[in-house]
Amino acid sequence: MNSTSQPILKVTDVSKSFGSVQALKQVSFEIFPGEILAILGENGAGKSTLMKILNGLYRLDSGKIEVDRGWFSDGTPQGLDPVFLESPKQTLDIGIGMVFQHFQLVESFTVGENITLGYEFVRDKSSSGYQRILMDYEKTNEEIMRLSNEFKLPVDPSKKVEDLPVGIKQRVEILKQLYRQANLLILDEPTAVLTPLEVDQLFNTMASLRKSGKSIVFISHKLKEPLHIADRIIVIRKGEIVSEVFPQNVDESILANLVVGRKLLSRIHRELIKSKKLLLAVQSLNYEMNDVPIIKNLEFELRTGEILGVAGVEGNGQTELSMILIGLLKETAGNIFYYSKNNEVPISLNSLSTLNRLNSGIGFIPEDRNLHGLIDNFSIAENVWLAYHSNVEQAHQFIKDNENRESLNKGYILPKKLMEDISKKIIKAYDIKAPNSKILTKNLSGGNQQKVIIGRELSKTPNLVIASQPTRGVDIGVMEQVHEELINLRNNGSGVLLISADLDEVLKLSDRLIVMFEGEIVAELSREEVELQKLSLLMTTGKGGK
Amino acid sequence: MDIKKINSFVPIKGKYSRKIFWFLFLYELFTLSFYIFNSVIIVVNGGALPDILGYHYQMWETIFATRTLSQTLILGLPIVLVAVGAAFNERSGVINIGVEGVMLVGAWGSVYFTWVFNNPFIGVLGGILISGLTGLVHAFFTVTLKSEQIVTGVAINLIALGLTNTLTTLIWRPGRSDPITTLPIIDIYSLPVLGPYIGLLRFSRYFGVPVLGDILKLIPDPLELINGHSFLIYFAVLLLPLANIFLFKTNIGLRIRSIGESPHTAATAGIPVRKYQYFAVILSAMFAGLGGTVLAMETGLFQENMTLGQGFIGLVAMIFGNWTILGAIAAGFFFGYFYAISIALPTTPGLLDSSVPGPLIRSLPFLIALFALAGFMGKTRPPKAIGKAYDPQEE
Amino acid sequence: MSTSGLQVGILKTKGIFNSLQIIFISLVFSFLSLMVLYFILLTFGFALPVDALFKYGVYQVFFTQDGLSGILFWGGPLILTALAVAIAFQGGLFNIGGQGQFIIGGLAGAIWAASIVPKNLPFLNFPLFMVPTTMLIGAIFGGIYGFLPGYMRAKYEAHEVITTILLNILALNIAQYLVGSRTYSPFVDRTKVDAYGQTELISKSATLSPIFPAFSQSVTYGLLVTVLIAVLMYFVLFYTRLGFKIRAVGLNKHAAEANGIKSDRITIITMTISGALAGLAGILLVQSSSVPRYSIGIEGTLGFDGIAVSLIGLNNPFGIILAAFFFGFLQQARLNLDTSTNIPSDLIFVFQALVVLFVAAPYLSRIVINKFQRFNKTQIIEIKEDST
């Protein structure tokens, strides 16, 4: 790090608000040449807004941004000039490259096409004829091989991006920015989708980029990683910069306090459950999509009073597993047996519709809440009713409205009063920030939306809950609340299948965990057996030795 | 339906034998269903069963007649042009259901400008230009104003229908225009120097030769197929391979396709997304307009609602061709072929009894399109970001 | 992946007041576009007689008995074709096959009442039997014609916009086959020379009687049935479990499925109801006409007009009733222009189509609203939270 030198980018008093929500309040910081700066903060702290401002996607309300154009063009500092960032193209032209969490890649294009997109090699640039627009794939591949060798980031330029693993896709993204001669790279939560092994590779890449003089902004909500790789850490909370620290001066707990602004308490109380009965048995489950096997010979069991964690890097068949269990996808082969409440004989789920599965006491917390969870343009009451639409009796049970039991209506009419009562109860129980139950869920924050889903699923007192990424994109407060609810459920004798890409979450909650790799279970571990080193090896290579 | 599974039922092995088997199978299916259909009607009306072998021969001669295939070129071309154009805008992420209307505008425009200037070349140009303008309207509403693309397309269809009717009524009379001067027909046999030599290759010269002549009679003559069309047909056909090169081999095509897959990716790569979408939609409208122009020039005048669903058939062809240019061309001519057959069948004596209802035969292309949609829709792969307006503020 | 089916911009606006503003501005835009067209035509030397336009297009509609009853007469089928579009919209589908479903419904009902039921059997030919069965046949066949694209959408992912358009063209051919020709059409009175192109007159017992016999011949109890159905549809959509499911599937099919709603089945049901409504429009028009028979071309553009009516009625049955009478006025004006002037009545069709174009572009109207309400910006600018 070279803190004595001049900054190459300076942000002064930048503010940005959306309607009445102030996303950024007078944010100021500097970036120096050849350093890795980490911006650390919770979800919703304003990191993404800041990043989109630096990318020219959002305009700032007030404040200014200055860059050293000289350094960006040939590495010789010339002093700062104010800029107005108006489009991604303009920031790119300056030399700021952005690697988003959701990769900006065209899946059906080749690596070469993706990297050169917008700045393609054509047959003959100087001519004025049709040669000017004809793609030159030979030159494209040559140049990418050259770049790839220069920065030691091996890729195959003629492979299609959709066939690549996540880590390589990220490599393509970084190469894309380097191809465009970015000297400042902004990486948004780059490790969120990576395996531990890939994270190490990424950090090596970052270090070597730093060595060649590039600056990197590393945005993260994880505490360990910035400590490991960054030269300087800025902590952002509720749109304001609360602290600037150097990794050698702090440790994880200090950083955690800075990020959250309060001490994290773990209020998990894991009751000892003695008699565990079988709840769910999955036998030689297979799933193929377009003749490609996604899930191979899956076998596991889940018992009452147990949280079974499914660990694994995303995209190894977990999503499909949850959708098969709830009946949204049809398995290619295999059996799923389920013991509903007070029932000694298992029922086979294979032939049951989604509705019947839900009504037999299975709750579903989907991975993508805006896709499979909520209907954005429905009110809270209507969204809650989605869970009860075919089971009015259960709705009455939930609000224990015994006086009106005789008016129980099984007919065709929508029971509006009942809908409102249930949703009010859930809003209250889960502390959902909403003025009333008629408000559309699209107007709620992500955390409150998730609470609506979890509230409605758990209100049915399910026997088994399939929870897929239950705390994705919610802040730490909500995360703790969700964890508590899941543990309560377990303590009360229900079973939970917890699928999560967040390893900390899986380790914290699970009684037992299975590791999925390329559609197979590569290990089954009890809570006591878990070793982090072994686990990450299992997740990334499928091998770890018993 | 899975091709592999169906293929396992075929009793013959070998790549080419199987293809020949399928060809003959479909031909039999087609011929027999018409034979039965026809026989039932004849018998109901108290006639005698037609000879089945003769019927086969007659059917073969009709559906593989040089004239039928030449009609396929002319009737299929408007559909193909719409399909190729639609591939452009859909690849850029914009749906344009309004191509039917654009086609109608193109047809009207070419007739109007030909009529005004008494020059079909200016007419063709004018037809293409005002189709482009119609495309501009669609682009303005869907790209700039972010309107619902399908509703906007439907509105454009209706506006085009109403407006062309209004103007036709005002300028000429309700229902149709005056006949116009059409483009010159090109005859390759009368080309200087080469013409007579090419003429030596005509099949019809050898019909008198024993055996060879009989075989040649059963095969369509490729020369006859490409000869005797108007200048416009050749021009349009030449555009088709160029369109394929443009969309799949140039950097502009690459950019258009990247927008349809992921506009945000394109934007972060510095590509002006909206400009390219405008470009693609207008280009596509010009193709559809050219389709209308071909239709009008071949008819020789403008008629109220003369496209009659051909634009939509073009969209089906584009889907059928899985959003590729070559696929769209193949599918477009496939539908054109059934148009040609639906014209050829009732006009060939002996194939269909005079009491066989014409409307049922005319429904053939539409029925085929419906079945195609039912059988193949799920197998296709549309551009990922299709149908949603690009909004840089959203992710 | 998009979470929802088709959503017209206006469905997503906030509050009824905002929506009404957009409707109003869209109508103004459509009118202005028409004015522009008028002046363009003028510069090319086509002077449209404005006085005749007002005399026959406006005055004769609002200030004569025939005109007023025409508004009500055409309003009826428009309510139904618009309801057909609206319920499909609510279910995330765009049914532009109203035209074809109208034809099939009207044709089937008319053939039933004119040719199938023997006219010489008195125990069948009484209104209490004939009127409802004829309506039912029309609705059922329209429903079948809506079921087909629904089924193709649900099972084969074939987009309903394309399939319904193809089915519209097929419907024309079917009508041509059934009643279009003296040589092959089975339901044409072959004894008469000029009887092709239409069914025979339907049994008198199947016709609907006028509500005000003194006032006009054409406003029948069919209109009453129509309004009742509109109210019923409102109730179904917003107060029943079926309606809940339809709206859920329309707004987010994936979430609906994950919560146990069978979206394929709902899609098919929605399209079937939609088709039945359009088919009912067809047969009610036949039963209400002063010359009660189905003739080719009777549908005009009523099926397509339903799209515009539905959009400016905000896809709400009560809004649709109001909008339908406005379009009934336009329809009557078209007829008056056709019979009494040589102004091309298709101009009014253009106006209706322009309404669709502008209503589907709420962004344009918002720009205008913003200009007028510069101080009240927060109401219009979408509040977006930083979600990631």
Tab-separated table of C-alpha atoms in Angstrom, chain A residues 13 27 98 163 190 229 256 282 303 311 424 467 484 531:
chain	number	residue	atom	x	y	z
A	13	ASP	CA	-19.985	14.473	0.640
A	27	VAL	CA	-20.201	9.927	2.140
A	98	MET	CA	-17.202	-2.995	-12.230
A	163	ASP	CA	-21.134	-24.120	-19.596
A	190	PRO	CA	-17.333	-11.218	-5.185
A	229	ILE	CA	-7.021	-9.230	1.811
A	256	ALA	CA	-18.675	-6.822	13.798
A	282	VAL	CA	-35.829	-39.729	0.210
A	303	ARG	CA	-36.538	-36.880	11.673
A	311	ALA	CA	-24.546	-27.471	2.559
A	424	LYS	CA	-53.170	-8.934	11.275
A	467	ALA	CA	-36.496	-23.660	3.928
A	484	GLU	CA	-35.002	-18.254	16.289
A	531	GLU	CA	-14.546	-29.510	10.551
